[in-house]
Amino acid sequence: MKQTRQRPYRKESKKKNTDPTPEYFKMTPSQHPHDKELVQRREVLEAIQTIQSFLKGRHADKTLLEILDELYTEIEEDS
């Protein structure tokens, strides 16, 4: 009867920790100042949208929502 060698037990898995998002889709600000400014504008616009959706769910003051709308359009027009 032929004996086979057993493989040593591996403590660490050889599987790579894979992120489903490819590298070229990940948002990384470049060193160019204009690119950093665009990323900051996008983040501000996303924050305004988040605040608006939160306030709409809370039946907040209409004037505050209108101010946020004006601020959003002003930032959007500048870019």
mmCIF file of N, CA and C in Angstrom:
data_model
loop_
_atom_site.group_PDB
_atom_site.id
_atom_site.type_symbol
_atom_site.label_atom_id
_atom_site.label_comp_id
_atom_site.label_asym_id
_atom_site.label_seq_id
_atom_site.Cartn_x
_atom_site.Cartn_y
_atom_site.Cartn_z
ATOM 1 N N MET A 1 0.824 -1.173 0.000
ATOM 2 C CA MET A 1 0.000 0.000 0.000
ATOM 3 C C MET A 1 0.880 1.254 0.000
ATOM 4 N N LYS A 2 0.521 2.175 -0.835
ATOM 5 C CA LYS A 2 1.317 3.382 -0.993
ATOM 6 C C LYS A 2 0.857 4.444 0.008
ATOM 7 N N GLN A 3 1.810 5.013 0.702
ATOM 8 C CA GLN A 3 1.470 6.061 1.668
ATOM 9 C C GLN A 3 1.553 7.428 0.991
ATOM 10 N N THR A 4 0.622 8.283 1.345
ATOM 11 C CA THR A 4 0.639 9.648 0.806
ATOM 12 C C THR A 4 0.991 10.608 1.926
ATOM 13 N N ARG A 5 1.680 11.634 1.535
ATOM 14 C CA ARG A 5 2.058 12.637 2.531
ATOM 15 C C ARG A 5 0.893 13.582 2.777
ATOM 16 N N GLN A 6 0.699 13.892 4.004
ATOM 17 C CA GLN A 6 -0.334 14.872 4.325
ATOM 18 C C GLN A 6 0.271 16.262 4.270
ATOM 19 N N ARG A 7 -0.529 17.174 3.811
ATOM 20 C CA ARG A 7 -0.066 18.558 3.767
ATOM 21 C C ARG A 7 -0.095 19.137 5.171
ATOM 22 N N PRO A 8 0.878 19.969 5.486
ATOM 23 C CA PRO A 8 0.865 20.582 6.823
ATOM 24 C C PRO A 8 -0.328 21.521 6.972
ATOM 25 N N TYR A 9 -0.825 21.614 8.158
ATOM 26 C CA TYR A 9 -1.959 22.481 8.460
ATOM 27 C C TYR A 9 -1.523 23.937 8.349
ATOM 28 N N ARG A 10 -2.282 24.687 7.598
ATOM 29 C CA ARG A 10 -1.966 26.107 7.436
ATOM 30 C C ARG A 10 -2.824 26.920 8.389
ATOM 31 N N LYS A 11 -2.162 27.696 9.213
ATOM 32 C CA LYS A 11 -2.899 28.527 10.166
ATOM 33 C C LYS A 11 -3.551 29.718 9.464
ATOM 34 N N GLU A 12 -2.825 30.299 8.556
ATOM 35 C CA GLU A 12 -3.350 31.468 7.859
ATOM 36 C C GLU A 12 -3.884 31.053 6.498
ATOM 37 N N SER A 13 -4.983 31.586 6.166
ATOM 38 C CA SER A 13 -5.595 31.282 4.884
ATOM 39 C C SER A 13 -4.837 32.003 3.776
ATOM 40 N N LYS A 14 -4.696 31.347 2.670
ATOM 41 C CA LYS A 14 -4.007 31.951 1.531
ATOM 42 C C LYS A 14 -4.944 32.825 0.696
ATOM 43 N N LYS A 15 -6.234 32.784 1.017
ATOM 44 C CA LYS A 15 -7.185 33.591 0.256
ATOM 45 C C LYS A 15 -6.904 35.068 0.474
ATOM 46 N N LYS A 16 -6.976 35.798 -0.596
ATOM 47 C CA LYS A 16 -6.763 37.234 -0.502
ATOM 48 C C LYS A 16 -8.049 37.896 -0.034
ATOM 49 N N ASN A 17 -7.879 38.945 0.726
ATOM 50 C CA ASN A 17 -9.026 39.733 1.148
ATOM 51 C C ASN A 17 -9.430 40.598 -0.044
ATOM 52 N N THR A 18 -10.468 40.191 -0.730
ATOM 53 C CA THR A 18 -10.833 40.889 -1.960
ATOM 54 C C THR A 18 -11.947 41.887 -1.708
ATOM 55 N N ASP A 19 -11.736 43.056 -2.229
ATOM 56 C CA ASP A 19 -12.749 44.101 -2.198
ATOM 57 C C ASP A 19 -13.475 44.043 -3.537
ATOM 58 N N PRO A 20 -14.800 44.006 -3.546
ATOM 59 C CA PRO A 20 -15.503 43.885 -4.824
ATOM 60 C C PRO A 20 -15.353 45.103 -5.726
ATOM 61 N N THR A 21 -14.935 46.234 -5.160
ATOM 62 C CA THR A 21 -14.774 47.443 -5.958
ATOM 63 C C THR A 21 -13.386 47.449 -6.589
ATOM 64 N N PRO A 22 -13.299 47.481 -7.909
ATOM 65 C CA PRO A 22 -11.982 47.533 -8.549
ATOM 66 C C PRO A 22 -11.257 48.823 -8.187
ATOM 67 N N GLU A 23 -9.951 48.780 -8.262
ATOM 68 C CA GLU A 23 -9.134 49.930 -7.872
ATOM 69 C C GLU A 23 -9.477 51.184 -8.676
ATOM 70 N N TYR A 24 -9.761 51.029 -9.958
ATOM 71 C CA TYR A 24 -9.995 52.217 -10.771
ATOM 72 C C TYR A 24 -11.344 52.864 -10.497
ATOM 73 N N PHE A 25 -12.210 52.211 -9.721
ATOM 74 C CA PHE A 25 -13.485 52.823 -9.350
ATOM 75 C C PHE A 25 -13.417 53.539 -8.006
ATOM 76 N N LYS A 26 -12.405 53.258 -7.223
ATOM 77 C CA LYS A 26 -12.297 53.887 -5.909
ATOM 78 C C LYS A 26 -11.921 55.355 -6.083
ATOM 79 N N MET A 27 -12.559 56.203 -5.291
ATOM 80 C CA MET A 27 -12.330 57.638 -5.392
ATOM 81 C C MET A 27 -11.141 58.016 -4.532
ATOM 82 N N THR A 28 -10.094 58.472 -5.164
ATOM 83 C CA THR A 28 -8.934 58.950 -4.422
ATOM 84 C C THR A 28 -8.598 60.336 -4.942
ATOM 85 N N PRO A 29 -8.541 61.317 -4.062
ATOM 86 C CA PRO A 29 -8.206 62.659 -4.528
ATOM 87 C C PRO A 29 -6.748 62.716 -4.983
ATOM 88 N N SER A 30 -6.514 63.367 -6.077
ATOM 89 C CA SER A 30 -5.151 63.473 -6.589
ATOM 90 C C SER A 30 -4.441 64.640 -5.915
ATOM 91 N N GLN A 31 -3.239 64.863 -6.326
ATOM 92 C CA GLN A 31 -2.453 65.945 -5.744
ATOM 93 C C GLN A 31 -2.787 67.300 -6.367
ATOM 94 N N HIS A 32 -3.536 67.292 -7.451
ATOM 95 C CA HIS A 32 -3.878 68.542 -8.121
ATOM 96 C C HIS A 32 -4.904 69.299 -7.288
ATOM 97 N N PRO A 33 -4.678 70.598 -7.025
ATOM 98 C CA PRO A 33 -5.593 71.355 -6.148
ATOM 99 C C PRO A 33 -7.027 71.413 -6.659
ATOM 100 N N HIS A 34 -7.217 71.464 -7.977
ATOM 101 C CA HIS A 34 -8.577 71.529 -8.516
ATOM 102 C C HIS A 34 -9.335 70.238 -8.247
ATOM 103 N N ASP A 35 -8.644 69.113 -8.316
ATOM 104 C CA ASP A 35 -9.291 67.832 -8.044
ATOM 105 C C ASP A 35 -9.719 67.739 -6.586
ATOM 106 N N LYS A 36 -8.878 68.226 -5.685
ATOM 107 C CA LYS A 36 -9.232 68.212 -4.261
ATOM 108 C C LYS A 36 -10.468 69.074 -4.021
ATOM 109 N N GLU A 37 -10.525 70.194 -4.715
ATOM 110 C CA GLU A 37 -11.677 71.088 -4.568
ATOM 111 C C GLU A 37 -12.953 70.415 -5.070
ATOM 112 N N LEU A 38 -12.857 69.688 -6.172
ATOM 113 C CA LEU A 38 -14.029 68.987 -6.703
ATOM 114 C C LEU A 38 -14.503 67.901 -5.747
ATOM 115 N N VAL A 39 -13.567 67.198 -5.133
ATOM 116 C CA VAL A 39 -13.927 66.155 -4.171
ATOM 117 C C VAL A 39 -14.613 66.780 -2.961
ATOM 118 N N GLN A 40 -14.089 67.920 -2.493
ATOM 119 C CA GLN A 40 -14.704 68.601 -1.355
ATOM 120 C C GLN A 40 -16.110 69.082 -1.703
ATOM 121 N N ARG A 41 -16.293 69.611 -2.902
ATOM 122 C CA ARG A 41 -17.634 70.051 -3.317
ATOM 123 C C ARG A 41 -18.606 68.884 -3.350
ATOM 124 N N ARG A 42 -18.145 67.754 -3.885
ATOM 125 C CA ARG A 42 -19.005 66.573 -3.958
ATOM 126 C C ARG A 42 -19.397 66.116 -2.560
ATOM 127 N N GLU A 43 -18.433 66.135 -1.630
ATOM 128 C CA GLU A 43 -18.729 65.729 -0.256
ATOM 129 C C GLU A 43 -19.719 66.679 0.401
ATOM 130 N N VAL A 44 -19.587 67.982 0.140
ATOM 131 C CA VAL A 44 -20.516 68.964 0.707
ATOM 132 C C VAL A 44 -21.915 68.749 0.142
ATOM 133 N N LEU A 45 -22.004 68.505 -1.166
ATOM 134 C CA LEU A 45 -23.312 68.268 -1.781
ATOM 135 C C LEU A 45 -23.965 67.007 -1.220
ATOM 136 N N GLU A 46 -23.167 65.959 -1.007
ATOM 137 C CA GLU A 46 -23.710 64.733 -0.414
ATOM 138 C C GLU A 46 -24.184 64.981 1.016
ATOM 139 N N ALA A 47 -23.441 65.803 1.761
ATOM 140 C CA ALA A 47 -23.837 66.114 3.137
ATOM 141 C C ALA A 47 -25.143 66.902 3.158
ATOM 142 N N ILE A 48 -25.292 67.843 2.236
ATOM 143 C CA ILE A 48 -26.533 68.625 2.162
ATOM 144 C C ILE A 48 -27.710 67.713 1.848
ATOM 145 N N GLN A 49 -27.524 66.778 0.911
ATOM 146 C CA GLN A 49 -28.597 65.842 0.581
ATOM 147 C C GLN A 49 -28.968 64.978 1.784
ATOM 148 N N THR A 50 -27.978 64.550 2.543
ATOM 149 C CA THR A 50 -28.242 63.732 3.731
ATOM 150 C C THR A 50 -29.033 64.521 4.763
ATOM 151 N N ILE A 51 -28.638 65.770 4.985
ATOM 152 C CA ILE A 51 -29.341 66.615 5.955
ATOM 153 C C ILE A 51 -30.773 66.869 5.496
ATOM 154 N N GLN A 52 -30.944 67.140 4.196
ATOM 155 C CA GLN A 52 -32.293 67.383 3.674
ATOM 156 C C GLN A 52 -33.193 66.167 3.855
ATOM 157 N N SER A 53 -32.683 64.999 3.559
ATOM 158 C CA SER A 53 -33.518 63.798 3.705
ATOM 159 C C SER A 53 -33.841 63.540 5.171
ATOM 160 N N PHE A 54 -32.900 63.844 6.066
ATOM 161 C CA PHE A 54 -33.164 63.687 7.496
ATOM 162 C C PHE A 54 -34.243 64.656 7.957
ATOM 163 N N LEU A 55 -34.146 65.907 7.515
ATOM 164 C CA LEU A 55 -35.111 66.920 7.941
ATOM 165 C C LEU A 55 -36.497 66.677 7.349
ATOM 166 N N LYS A 56 -36.554 66.178 6.124
ATOM 167 C CA LYS A 56 -37.858 65.889 5.518
ATOM 168 C C LYS A 56 -38.574 64.784 6.280
ATOM 169 N N GLY A 57 -37.829 63.839 6.790
ATOM 170 C CA GLY A 57 -38.423 62.761 7.578
ATOM 171 C C GLY A 57 -38.904 63.242 8.933
ATOM 172 N N ARG A 58 -38.366 64.342 9.407
ATOM 173 C CA ARG A 58 -38.719 64.881 10.725
ATOM 174 C C ARG A 58 -39.735 66.010 10.639
ATOM 175 N N HIS A 59 -40.212 66.315 9.444
ATOM 176 C CA HIS A 59 -41.160 67.420 9.232
ATOM 177 C C HIS A 59 -40.588 68.720 9.799
ATOM 178 N N ALA A 60 -39.399 69.054 9.355
ATOM 179 C CA ALA A 60 -38.691 70.228 9.860
ATOM 180 C C ALA A 60 -39.230 71.505 9.226
ATOM 181 N N ASP A 61 -38.673 72.603 9.668
ATOM 182 C CA ASP A 61 -39.075 73.922 9.200
ATOM 183 C C ASP A 61 -38.803 74.056 7.700
ATOM 184 N N LYS A 62 -39.781 74.565 6.972
ATOM 185 C CA LYS A 62 -39.664 74.699 5.512
ATOM 186 C C LYS A 62 -38.569 75.683 5.120
ATOM 187 N N THR A 63 -38.369 76.741 5.912
ATOM 188 C CA THR A 63 -37.356 77.730 5.551
ATOM 189 C C THR A 63 -35.960 77.116 5.584
ATOM 190 N N LEU A 64 -35.711 76.238 6.520
ATOM 191 C CA LEU A 64 -34.408 75.583 6.593
ATOM 192 C C LEU A 64 -34.178 74.708 5.364
ATOM 193 N N LEU A 65 -35.212 74.004 4.941
ATOM 194 C CA LEU A 65 -35.097 73.178 3.735
ATOM 195 C C LEU A 65 -34.881 74.039 2.496
ATOM 196 N N GLU A 66 -35.540 75.195 2.443
ATOM 197 C CA GLU A 66 -35.367 76.103 1.309
ATOM 198 C C GLU A 66 -33.949 76.668 1.275
ATOM 199 N N ILE A 67 -33.415 76.998 2.439
ATOM 200 C CA ILE A 67 -32.040 77.506 2.518
ATOM 201 C C ILE A 67 -31.057 76.440 2.041
ATOM 202 N N LEU A 68 -31.276 75.202 2.458
ATOM 203 C CA LEU A 68 -30.405 74.116 2.016
ATOM 204 C C LEU A 68 -30.515 73.899 0.509
ATOM 205 N N ASP A 69 -31.729 74.037 -0.038
ATOM 206 C CA ASP A 69 -31.911 73.925 -1.489
ATOM 207 C C ASP A 69 -31.135 75.013 -2.230
ATOM 208 N N GLU A 70 -31.222 76.241 -1.730
ATOM 209 C CA GLU A 70 -30.502 77.352 -2.349
ATOM 210 C C GLU A 70 -28.996 77.135 -2.269
ATOM 211 N N LEU A 71 -28.536 76.684 -1.125
ATOM 212 C CA LEU A 71 -27.112 76.419 -0.936
ATOM 213 C C LEU A 71 -26.635 75.324 -1.887
ATOM 214 N N TYR A 72 -27.433 74.286 -2.026
ATOM 215 C CA TYR A 72 -27.094 73.178 -2.918
ATOM 216 C C TYR A 72 -26.978 73.654 -4.365
ATOM 217 N N THR A 73 -27.975 74.423 -4.823
ATOM 218 C CA THR A 73 -27.941 74.893 -6.216
ATOM 219 C C THR A 73 -26.797 75.871 -6.447
ATOM 220 N N GLU A 74 -26.490 76.696 -5.453
ATOM 221 C CA GLU A 74 -25.386 77.645 -5.591
ATOM 222 C C GLU A 74 -24.050 76.915 -5.727
ATOM 223 N N ILE A 75 -23.836 75.906 -4.912
ATOM 224 C CA ILE A 75 -22.591 75.130 -4.994
ATOM 225 C C ILE A 75 -22.534 74.363 -6.311
ATOM 226 N N GLU A 76 -23.663 73.825 -6.730
ATOM 227 C CA GLU A 76 -23.719 73.054 -7.969
ATOM 228 C C GLU A 76 -23.435 73.935 -9.188
ATOM 229 N N GLU A 77 -23.913 75.171 -9.164
ATOM 230 C CA GLU A 77 -23.698 76.085 -10.285
ATOM 231 C C GLU A 77 -22.251 76.553 -10.362
ATOM 232 N N ASP A 78 -21.580 76.663 -9.218
ATOM 233 C CA ASP A 78 -20.190 77.114 -9.201
ATOM 234 C C ASP A 78 -19.243 76.080 -9.801
ATOM 235 N N SER A 79 -19.632 74.826 -9.775
ATOM 236 C CA SER A 79 -18.720 73.796 -10.279
ATOM 237 C C SER A 79 -18.876 73.529 -11.739
#
